[in-house]
Coordinates of C-alpha atoms (C1' of nucleotides) in Angstrom, one line a residue:
Chain E
X1 CA 38.0 9.8 3.8
X2 CA 40.3 10.8 1.0
X3 CA 37.7 10.4 -1.6
X4 CA 35.2 12.4 0.4
X5 CA 35.5 15.6 -1.6
X6 CA 34.6 13.8 -4.8
X7 CA 31.0 13.5 -4.0
X8 CA 28.7 16.2 -2.7
X9 CA 27.8 16.3 1.0
X10 CA 24.1 16.5 2.1
X11 CA 22.3 17.2 5.3
X12 CA 19.9 14.5 6.3
X13 CA 17.0 15.3 8.5
X14 CA 13.8 13.5 9.7
X15 CA 10.4 15.0 9.7
X16 CA 7.7 13.4 11.7
X17 CA 4.0 13.4 11.3
X18 CA 2.7 12.8 14.8
X19 CA -0.9 11.9 14.9
X20 CA -3.3 11.9 17.8
X21 CA -7.0 12.2 18.4
X22 CA -8.4 15.4 20.0
X23 CA -12.1 16.1 20.4
X24 CA -12.8 13.3 18.1
X25 CA -10.8 14.7 15.3
X26 CA -7.4 13.8 13.9
X27 CA -4.7 16.2 14.9
X28 CA -1.0 16.4 14.0
X29 CA 1.8 18.0 15.8
X30 CA 3.0 21.3 14.3
X31 CA 5.5 23.9 15.2
X32 CA 5.6 27.5 14.1
X33 CA 8.9 28.5 12.5
X34 CA 10.9 31.1 14.3
X35 CA 13.4 32.0 11.6
X36 CA 13.8 32.2 7.9
X37 CA 12.9 30.6 5.7
X38 CA 9.2 30.3 6.2
X39 CA 9.3 32.4 9.3
X40 CA 6.0 32.3 11.2
X41 CA 4.7 29.5 9.0
X42 CA 3.7 26.1 10.5
X43 CA 6.0 23.1 9.9
X44 CA 6.3 19.5 10.9
X45 CA 8.6 18.7 13.8
X46 CA 11.9 17.3 12.9
X47 CA 15.6 17.6 13.0
X48 CA 19.0 16.5 11.9
X49 CA 20.1 12.9 11.9
X50 CA 23.2 12.2 14.0
X51 CA 26.2 10.9 12.1
X52 CA 26.1 7.6 14.0
X53 CA 22.4 7.4 14.3
X54 CA 19.9 5.2 12.5
X55 CA 17.2 7.0 10.6
X56 CA 14.4 5.4 12.7
X57 CA 16.3 6.2 15.9
X58 CA 16.6 9.8 14.8
X59 CA 12.9 10.0 14.3
X60 CA 12.3 8.4 17.7
X61 CA 14.6 10.8 19.4
X62 CA 13.1 13.9 17.8
X63 CA 9.7 12.6 18.7
X64 CA 10.7 12.2 22.3
X65 CA 12.3 15.6 22.4
X66 CA 9.2 17.3 20.9
X67 CA 6.5 15.5 22.8
X68 CA 8.2 13.6 25.6
X69 CA 6.6 10.5 24.2
X70 CA 8.5 7.3 23.8
X71 CA 7.1 5.0 21.1
X72 CA 8.1 1.5 20.2
X73 CA 10.6 1.1 17.5
X74 CA 8.1 -0.5 15.1
X75 CA 5.5 2.2 15.8
X76 CA 7.3 4.5 13.4
X77 CA 6.3 4.0 9.8
X78 CA 8.5 5.5 7.0
X79 CA 6.6 7.7 4.7
X80 CA 9.3 8.5 2.2
X81 CA 12.4 10.5 1.3
X82 CA 12.0 14.1 0.2
X83 CA 15.0 15.7 -1.5
X84 CA 14.1 18.3 -4.1
X85 CA 17.2 20.4 -4.6
X86 CA 15.3 23.6 -3.7
X87 CA 13.3 22.3 -0.8
X88 CA 15.4 24.2 1.6
X89 CA 16.9 27.4 0.2
X90 CA 19.8 27.4 2.7
X91 CA 21.5 24.2 1.9
X92 CA 21.0 20.8 0.3
X93 CA 19.0 18.6 2.6
X94 CA 17.3 15.3 2.2
X95 CA 14.5 14.6 4.6
X96 CA 13.1 11.2 5.6
X97 CA 9.5 11.5 6.7
X98 CA 8.0 9.3 9.4
X99 CA 4.5 8.6 10.7
X100 CA 3.9 8.1 14.4
X101 CA 0.7 7.8 16.5
X102 CA 0.4 8.7 20.2
X103 CA -2.5 8.3 22.6
X104 CA -5.0 11.1 23.1
X105 CA -3.9 12.0 26.5
X106 CA -0.4 13.0 25.4
X107 CA 0.0 16.6 26.4
X108 CA 2.9 18.2 24.5
X109 CA 5.6 18.3 27.0
X110 CA 7.7 20.9 25.3
X111 CA 11.3 20.0 25.3
X112 CA 14.1 22.2 24.3
X113 CA 13.1 22.6 20.7
X114 CA 9.5 22.6 21.0
X115 CA 8.1 25.1 23.4
X116 CA 5.9 26.1 20.5
X117 CA 4.7 22.7 19.3
X118 CA 1.0 22.3 19.3
X119 CA -1.7 19.9 18.1
X120 CA -3.5 21.2 15.1
X121 CA -6.5 19.6 13.3
X122 CA -5.2 17.8 10.2
X123 CA -7.9 19.4 8.0
X124 CA -6.8 22.8 9.1
X125 CA -3.2 22.1 8.5
X126 CA -3.9 20.8 5.0
X127 CA -5.8 23.9 4.2
X128 CA -3.1 26.3 5.2
X129 CA 0.4 26.9 3.8
X130 CA 3.1 24.7 5.4
X131 CA 6.8 25.2 5.3
X132 CA 9.0 23.4 2.8
X133 CA 7.3 20.4 1.2
X134 CA 5.6 19.5 4.5
X135 CA 2.1 19.7 3.0
X136 CA 3.1 16.9 0.6
X137 CA 4.5 14.9 3.5
X138 CA 1.4 15.4 5.6
X139 CA -0.9 14.4 2.9
X140 CA 1.0 11.3 2.2
X141 CA 1.3 10.4 5.9
X142 CA -2.4 10.8 6.4
X143 CA -3.1 8.6 3.4
X144 CA -0.8 6.0 4.8
X145 CA -2.5 6.2 8.2
X146 CA -5.9 5.6 6.6
X147 CA -4.5 2.5 4.8
X148 CA -3.1 1.3 8.0
X149 CA -6.3 1.7 9.9
X150 CA -8.2 -0.2 7.2
X151 CA -5.9 -3.1 7.1
X152 CA -3.3 -3.3 9.8
X153 CA 0.0 -4.9 9.1
X154 CA 0.3 -8.4 10.4
X155 CA 2.5 -8.8 13.4
X156 CA 2.7 -5.1 14.3
X157 CA 0.8 -2.9 16.6
X158 CA -2.2 -1.5 14.8
X159 CA -2.2 2.3 14.4
X160 CA -5.6 2.6 16.1
X161 CA -4.1 0.9 19.1
X162 CA -1.3 3.5 19.3
X163 CA -3.9 6.2 19.3
X164 CA -5.7 4.8 22.4
X165 CA -4.7 5.8 25.9
X166 CA -6.1 2.8 27.7
X167 CA -5.2 -0.9 27.3
X168 CA -8.8 -1.8 27.7
X169 CA -11.4 -0.2 25.6
X170 CA -14.9 -0.5 24.4
X171 CA -15.5 -1.1 20.7
X172 CA -17.2 2.3 20.5
X173 CA -13.9 4.0 21.6
X174 CA -12.0 2.0 19.0
X175 CA -14.6 2.9 16.4
X176 CA -14.4 6.5 17.3
X177 CA -10.6 6.4 16.6
X178 CA -11.1 4.7 13.3
X179 CA -13.7 7.3 12.4
X180 CA -11.4 10.2 13.3
X181 CA -8.6 8.8 11.2
X182 CA -10.8 8.0 8.2
X183 CA -12.8 11.2 8.5
X184 CA -16.1 9.5 8.1
X185 CA -18.6 7.6 10.2
X186 CA -18.7 3.8 10.3
X187 CA -21.6 1.5 10.9
X188 CA -21.5 0.4 14.5
X189 CA -22.8 -3.1 13.9
X190 CA -20.6 -3.9 11.0
X191 CA -17.6 -2.5 12.9
X192 CA -18.2 -4.9 15.8
X193 CA -18.3 -7.9 13.6
X194 CA -15.3 -7.0 11.6
X195 CA -13.1 -6.3 14.6
X196 CA -14.2 -9.3 16.5
X197 CA -13.8 -11.7 13.6
X198 CA -10.1 -11.0 13.2
X199 CA -8.5 -11.7 16.6
X200 CA -5.6 -9.5 15.5
X201 CA -7.0 -6.3 17.1
X202 CA -8.7 -7.0 20.3
X203 CA -9.5 -9.9 22.6
X204 CA -12.4 -10.0 25.0
X205 CA -11.9 -9.5 28.8
X206 CA -15.4 -10.7 29.8
X207 CA -15.9 -7.5 31.8
X208 CA -18.0 -4.5 31.0
X209 CA -17.8 -0.8 31.2
X210 CA -18.6 0.8 34.5
X211 CA -22.2 1.9 33.9
X212 CA -21.4 5.5 34.9
X213 CA -20.0 6.2 31.5
X214 CA -23.1 7.0 29.5
X215 CA -26.7 6.7 28.5
X216 CA -27.1 3.4 27.0
X217 CA -26.2 -0.2 27.5
X218 CA -22.8 -0.7 29.0
X219 CA -20.2 -2.0 26.5
X220 CA -18.1 -5.0 26.8
X221 CA -14.4 -4.3 27.4
X222 CA -11.7 -5.5 25.2
X223 CA -8.0 -5.7 25.6
X224 CA -5.8 -4.6 22.7
X225 CA -4.1 -7.7 21.4
X226 CA -0.3 -7.3 21.7
X227 CA 1.5 -7.8 18.4
X228 CA 2.1 -11.5 18.3
X229 CA 5.5 -12.8 17.4
X230 CA 5.6 -14.3 14.0
X231 CA 6.7 -17.9 13.4
Chain R
X1 CA 27.3 28.1 4.9
X2 CA 28.8 29.2 8.2
X3 CA 26.7 26.8 10.2
X4 CA 27.6 23.9 7.9
X5 CA 30.0 22.4 10.3
X6 CA 27.5 22.2 13.0
X7 CA 25.7 19.2 11.5
X8 CA 27.1 16.0 10.0
X9 CA 27.5 15.6 6.3
X10 CA 26.1 12.6 4.6
X11 CA 26.5 11.0 1.2
X12 CA 23.2 10.4 -0.6
X13 CA 22.8 7.8 -3.2
X14 CA 20.1 6.1 -5.2
X15 CA 19.7 2.4 -5.7
X16 CA 17.4 1.1 -8.4
X17 CA 15.6 -2.1 -8.7
X18 CA 15.1 -2.4 -12.4
X19 CA 12.7 -5.1 -13.3
X20 CA 12.1 -6.8 -16.6
X21 CA 10.7 -10.1 -17.9
X22 CA 13.1 -12.6 -19.4
X23 CA 12.0 -16.1 -20.4
X24 CA 8.8 -15.6 -18.6
X25 CA 10.4 -14.9 -15.3
X26 CA 10.9 -11.7 -13.4
X27 CA 14.5 -10.5 -13.6
X28 CA 16.3 -7.6 -12.0
X29 CA 19.4 -5.7 -13.0
X30 CA 22.4 -6.5 -10.9
X31 CA 26.1 -5.6 -11.0
X32 CA 29.0 -7.4 -9.5
X33 CA 31.1 -5.3 -7.2
X34 CA 34.6 -4.7 -8.3
X35 CA 36.1 -3.3 -5.1
X36 CA 35.7 -3.5 -1.4
X37 CA 33.5 -3.7 0.4
X38 CA 31.5 -6.7 -0.8
X39 CA 34.0 -7.4 -3.6
X40 CA 32.7 -9.8 -6.1
X41 CA 29.2 -9.8 -4.5
X42 CA 26.2 -8.8 -6.5
X43 CA 24.6 -5.4 -5.8
X44 CA 21.9 -3.2 -7.2
X45 CA 22.9 -0.5 -9.7
X46 CA 23.0 3.0 -8.2
X47 CA 25.1 5.9 -7.6
X48 CA 25.6 9.3 -6.0
X49 CA 23.0 12.0 -6.2
X50 CA 24.2 15.3 -7.7
X51 CA 24.3 18.3 -5.4
X52 CA 21.7 20.1 -7.6
X53 CA 19.8 17.0 -8.7
X54 CA 16.4 15.8 -7.6
X55 CA 16.3 12.3 -6.2
X56 CA 14.0 11.0 -8.9
X57 CA 16.2 12.6 -11.6
X58 CA 19.2 10.9 -10.1
X59 CA 17.5 7.6 -10.3
X60 CA 16.5 8.2 -13.8
X61 CA 20.0 9.3 -14.8
X62 CA 21.6 6.2 -13.2
X63 CA 19.1 4.0 -14.9
X64 CA 19.9 5.4 -18.2
X65 CA 23.6 5.1 -17.6
X66 CA 23.3 1.5 -16.6
X67 CA 20.8 0.3 -19.1
X68 CA 20.6 3.0 -21.8
X69 CA 16.9 3.1 -21.0
X70 CA 14.9 6.3 -20.6
X71 CA 11.8 6.0 -18.5
X72 CA 9.1 8.5 -17.9
X73 CA 9.4 10.5 -14.8
X74 CA 6.4 8.9 -13.1
X75 CA 7.6 5.4 -14.0
X76 CA 9.9 5.5 -11.0
X77 CA 8.4 4.5 -7.8
X78 CA 10.1 5.3 -4.5
X79 CA 10.7 2.2 -2.4
X80 CA 12.1 3.9 0.7
X81 CA 15.2 5.4 2.3
X82 CA 17.9 3.2 3.8
X83 CA 20.3 4.7 6.2
X84 CA 21.5 2.4 8.9
X85 CA 24.8 3.9 10.2
X86 CA 26.8 0.8 9.3
X87 CA 25.3 0.0 6.0
X88 CA 28.4 1.1 4.2
X89 CA 31.6 0.6 6.2
X90 CA 33.5 3.4 4.3
X91 CA 31.3 6.4 5.1
X92 CA 27.9 7.5 6.2
X93 CA 25.5 7.1 3.3
X94 CA 21.8 7.3 3.0
X95 CA 20.3 5.6 0.0
X96 CA 17.0 6.2 -1.5
X97 CA 15.7 3.1 -3.3
X98 CA 13.6 3.2 -6.5
X99 CA 11.6 0.7 -8.5
X100 CA 11.6 0.8 -12.3
X101 CA 10.3 -1.5 -15.0
X102 CA 11.5 -1.7 -18.5
X103 CA 10.3 -3.8 -21.5
X104 CA 11.6 -7.3 -22.2
X105 CA 13.6 -6.3 -25.2
X106 CA 15.9 -4.0 -23.3
X107 CA 19.4 -5.3 -23.8
X108 CA 21.7 -4.0 -21.2
X109 CA 23.6 -1.3 -23.1
X110 CA 26.5 -1.1 -20.7
X111 CA 27.5 2.5 -20.1
X112 CA 30.5 3.7 -18.3
X113 CA 29.6 2.2 -15.0
X114 CA 27.9 -0.9 -16.0
X115 CA 29.9 -3.0 -18.3
X116 CA 29.2 -5.8 -15.9
X117 CA 25.5 -5.2 -15.4
X118 CA 23.3 -8.2 -16.1
X119 CA 19.8 -9.4 -15.7
X120 CA 19.4 -12.0 -13.0
X121 CA 16.3 -13.9 -11.9
X122 CA 14.8 -12.3 -8.9
X123 CA 14.4 -15.6 -7.1
X124 CA 18.1 -16.3 -7.6
X125 CA 19.1 -12.9 -6.4
X126 CA 16.9 -13.2 -3.3
X127 CA 18.5 -16.6 -2.5
X128 CA 22.1 -15.4 -2.7
X129 CA 23.9 -12.8 -0.6
X130 CA 23.7 -9.2 -1.9
X131 CA 25.9 -6.3 -0.9
X132 CA 24.9 -3.8 1.7
X133 CA 21.2 -4.0 2.6
X134 CA 20.3 -4.6 -1.0
X135 CA 18.5 -7.8 -0.2
X136 CA 16.1 -5.8 1.9
X137 CA 15.6 -3.3 -0.8
X138 CA 15.0 -5.9 -3.5
X139 CA 12.5 -7.8 -1.3
X140 CA 10.6 -4.6 -0.6
X141 CA 10.6 -3.5 -4.2
X142 CA 9.3 -6.8 -5.5
X143 CA 6.5 -6.7 -2.9
X144 CA 5.7 -3.2 -4.1
X145 CA 5.7 -4.4 -7.7
X146 CA 3.2 -7.2 -6.9
X147 CA 1.0 -4.7 -5.2
X148 CA 1.2 -2.4 -8.2
X149 CA 0.3 -5.2 -10.6
X150 CA -2.7 -6.2 -8.6
X151 CA -4.0 -2.7 -8.3
X152 CA -2.4 -0.1 -10.5
X153 CA -2.4 3.5 -9.3
X154 CA -5.1 5.6 -10.9
X155 CA -3.8 8.0 -13.5
X156 CA -0.3 6.4 -13.8
X157 CA 1.1 4.0 -16.3
X158 CA 0.5 0.5 -14.9
X159 CA 3.7 -1.4 -14.1
X160 CA 2.7 -4.3 -16.4
X161 CA 2.5 -1.8 -19.3
X162 CA 6.1 -0.7 -18.6
X163 CA 7.2 -4.3 -18.9
X164 CA 5.7 -4.8 -22.3
X165 CA 7.7 -4.0 -25.4
X166 CA 4.8 -3.4 -27.8
X167 CA 2.0 -0.9 -27.6
X168 CA -0.4 -3.4 -28.8
X169 CA -0.7 -6.7 -27.1
X170 CA -2.9 -9.7 -26.6
X171 CA -4.3 -10.4 -23.2
X172 CA -2.2 -13.5 -23.0
X173 CA 0.9 -11.5 -23.3
X174 CA -0.4 -9.1 -20.6
X175 CA -1.3 -12.1 -18.5
X176 CA 2.1 -13.6 -18.9
X177 CA 3.6 -10.5 -17.5
X178 CA 1.3 -10.4 -14.5
X179 CA 2.1 -14.1 -13.8
X180 CA 5.8 -13.4 -14.0
X181 CA 5.6 -10.6 -11.5
X182 CA 3.3 -12.4 -9.1
X183 CA 5.1 -15.7 -9.4
X184 CA 2.0 -17.7 -9.9
X185 CA -0.4 -18.6 -12.7
X186 CA -3.7 -16.8 -13.2
X187 CA -6.9 -18.1 -14.6
X188 CA -7.1 -17.0 -18.3
X189 CA -10.8 -16.4 -18.3
X190 CA -11.0 -14.4 -15.1
X191 CA -8.0 -12.4 -16.2
X192 CA -9.8 -11.3 -19.4
X193 CA -12.9 -10.1 -17.7
X194 CA -11.0 -8.3 -15.0
X195 CA -8.8 -6.4 -17.4
X196 CA -11.5 -5.6 -19.8
X197 CA -14.0 -4.4 -17.1
X198 CA -11.7 -1.6 -15.9
X199 CA -10.9 0.4 -19.0
X200 CA -7.8 1.7 -17.2
X201 CA -5.5 -0.9 -18.6
X202 CA -6.2 -1.7 -22.2
X203 CA -8.7 -0.6 -24.9
X204 CA -9.7 -2.8 -27.8
X205 CA -8.3 -2.1 -31.3
X206 CA -10.8 -4.4 -33.1
X207 CA -7.9 -6.1 -34.8
X208 CA -6.6 -9.6 -34.1
X209 CA -3.2 -11.2 -33.9
X210 CA -1.6 -12.3 -37.1
X211 CA -2.4 -16.0 -37.2
X212 CA 1.2 -16.9 -37.6
X213 CA 1.9 -16.6 -33.9
X214 CA 0.6 -19.9 -32.6
X215 CA -1.5 -22.9 -32.3
X216 CA -4.9 -21.8 -31.3
X217 CA -7.4 -19.1 -32.0
X218 CA -5.9 -15.8 -32.8
X219 CA -6.2 -13.3 -29.9
X220 CA -7.8 -9.9 -30.1
X221 CA -5.3 -7.0 -29.9
X222 CA -5.5 -4.3 -27.3
X223 CA -3.8 -1.0 -27.0
X224 CA -2.3 0.0 -23.6
X225 CA -4.4 2.8 -22.4
X226 CA -2.2 5.9 -21.9
X227 CA -2.4 7.3 -18.4
X228 CA -5.3 9.7 -18.6
X229 CA -4.9 13.2 -17.2
X230 CA -6.9 13.6 -14.1
X231 CA -9.4 16.4 -13.7
Chain G
dC1 C1' -42.1 4.3 29.4
dC2 C1' -38.7 6.6 26.5
dA3 C1' -34.2 7.7 24.7
dA4 C1' -29.8 6.1 23.7
dA5 C1' -26.1 3.2 23.0
dA6 C1' -24.6 -2.0 22.5
dG7 C1' -24.9 -5.7 19.9
dT8 C1' -27.2 -9.4 16.6
dG9 C1' -29.6 -10.9 12.2
dT10 C1' -30.6 -10.5 7.6
dT11 C1' -30.3 -9.1 3.0
dG12 C1' -28.5 -7.6 -1.4
dG13 C1' -24.7 -6.2 -4.2
dA14 C1' -19.9 -6.5 -5.6
dT15 C1' -16.0 -9.2 -6.2
dG16 C1' -13.0 -13.3 -6.8
dT17 C1' -12.2 -18.1 -8.0
dA18 C1' -13.0 -22.5 -10.0
dC19 C1' -14.3 -24.7 -13.9
dA20 C1' -17.3 -26.1 -17.7
dC21 C1' -17.9 -25.0 -22.2
dC22 C1' -17.8 -23.0 -27.0
dC23 C1' -14.8 -20.7 -30.8
dA24 C1' -11.2 -20.4 -34.2
dT25 C1' -7.0 -21.8 -35.9
dG26 C1' -2.8 -25.0 -37.4
dG27 C1' -1.5 -29.4 -38.2
Chain I
dC1 C1' -10.4 -34.6 -36.6
dC2 C1' -7.6 -33.2 -32.9
dA3 C1' -4.8 -30.3 -30.0
dT4 C1' -4.2 -25.7 -28.5
dG5 C1' -5.0 -21.5 -27.0
dG6 C1' -8.9 -17.6 -27.0
dG7 C1' -12.9 -16.2 -25.0
dT8 C1' -17.7 -16.7 -22.5
dG9 C1' -21.0 -18.5 -19.1
dT10 C1' -22.1 -20.0 -14.7
dA11 C1' -22.0 -21.3 -10.1
dC12 C1' -20.3 -20.6 -5.6
dA13 C1' -17.9 -18.4 -1.7
dT14 C1' -16.6 -14.3 0.5
dC15 C1' -16.8 -9.8 1.8
dC16 C1' -19.0 -5.5 2.7
dA17 C1' -22.6 -1.9 3.2
dA18 C1' -27.2 -1.0 4.7
dC19 C1' -30.5 -1.4 8.0
dA20 C1' -34.1 -3.7 10.9
dC21 C1' -34.3 -5.4 15.3
dT22 C1' -33.3 -6.8 20.1
dT23 C1' -30.9 -5.8 24.6
dT24 C1' -29.6 -3.1 28.5
dT25 C1' -28.9 0.8 30.7
dG26 C1' -30.2 6.0 32.6
dG27 C1' -33.7 9.2 33.3

DNA sequence: CCAAAAGTGTTGGATGTACACCCATGG
DNA sequence: CCATGGGTGTACATCCAACACTTTTGG
């Protein structure tokens, strides 16, 4: 690398917006910073990209280190690159932000980095100060998540599916997830038709919920349609 | 920077998909690589980000150097970050891709870098081999441009407006631009109503085209609505 | 029987597309 | 008068939101 010195070196990191549903509300994984800058302030989990590592793989690795959760390669959605010169006062860093969704059940299995990682309601996070430009990243990631829930990308696992713990769900469960992401209620009847009409999301199993689950009429159970291979 | 050596250094570049309309077809700016790797192969214009430079500013600077064209800050749309470890065989580089649109008139005023920059039809570029992962970038940028033409982002200058040379245009001119970007014809009547119904795109001037311009009935002239400041 | 949740039917409005039709100009 | 493009009217399909209504369970 003789010409190396001619151009400035950067640090490249990934920041990850990990979404999940908790108590019916959208939560994101956040850490509390231990050192300067932004000591004590919440931030998104993330870390440095390895010199031989793909950006997406770096996000996947960090996600696993922070949460213990392995996601499929295509379950990570790139949100964008953030590289304002002063975004980190210590050194020049460009961060590539990613969006991931994990099922509700996922307890935070703190790895090395993340003994202090916790699920926080997205609304609360957006209301408080976040480190660096993480508020921008979070806002944008949530917007993207809402888009993805409203119209899932053909041939990929829908975001709502990634947020569900079970492979077989009732449409109420699926609707609850949509409502949590969108932050508003949806009409149950219309939701049914819409989901059932496009086969892309769920397929019927013919079975019904065990009647122990609630007050009313037991719901039909549906299987999350696996992302179909495109032609 | 005592801890600097602990993490790997990257090079960070910007690549820019500069779109324009030529002969009624969508064109993008391309250079032909002079050296290895990919010698003689076409590539997107781009360059290194300065150590104190914002990513968007870097894209703007490169765009000006290549085309002599100054665009507004918000006329650059980020397409994404590309950082596969082997995307450049020489060194590890992460590139942030941007989308820009300039008016038809824009002759390529070759600057230092870009004596060999030229407008090429997008279809042709997508059909041939491009350097690095520039084919991916171009594909994605064009998709994004189509989205932006179909529904412009509130409060920002519509992409079609950036592609027009004049401030006052007929709806046919505007329609021709939309057709070039989308790669298909649009119904003239429906286009009129749609554009006129949302005031976001154009506003009437009350004047008409000078009748010297063509065969048929002279068109009304419209002014491109400047991006309105949001509340 | 009553409350509650699942699921179906129906309706009205908004939107998009196809296409017929009139208008204004140059030749 | 005719060809050409500008512009309007209209009809139809589709989609979506609202909401009435039936079905099936637990208490």
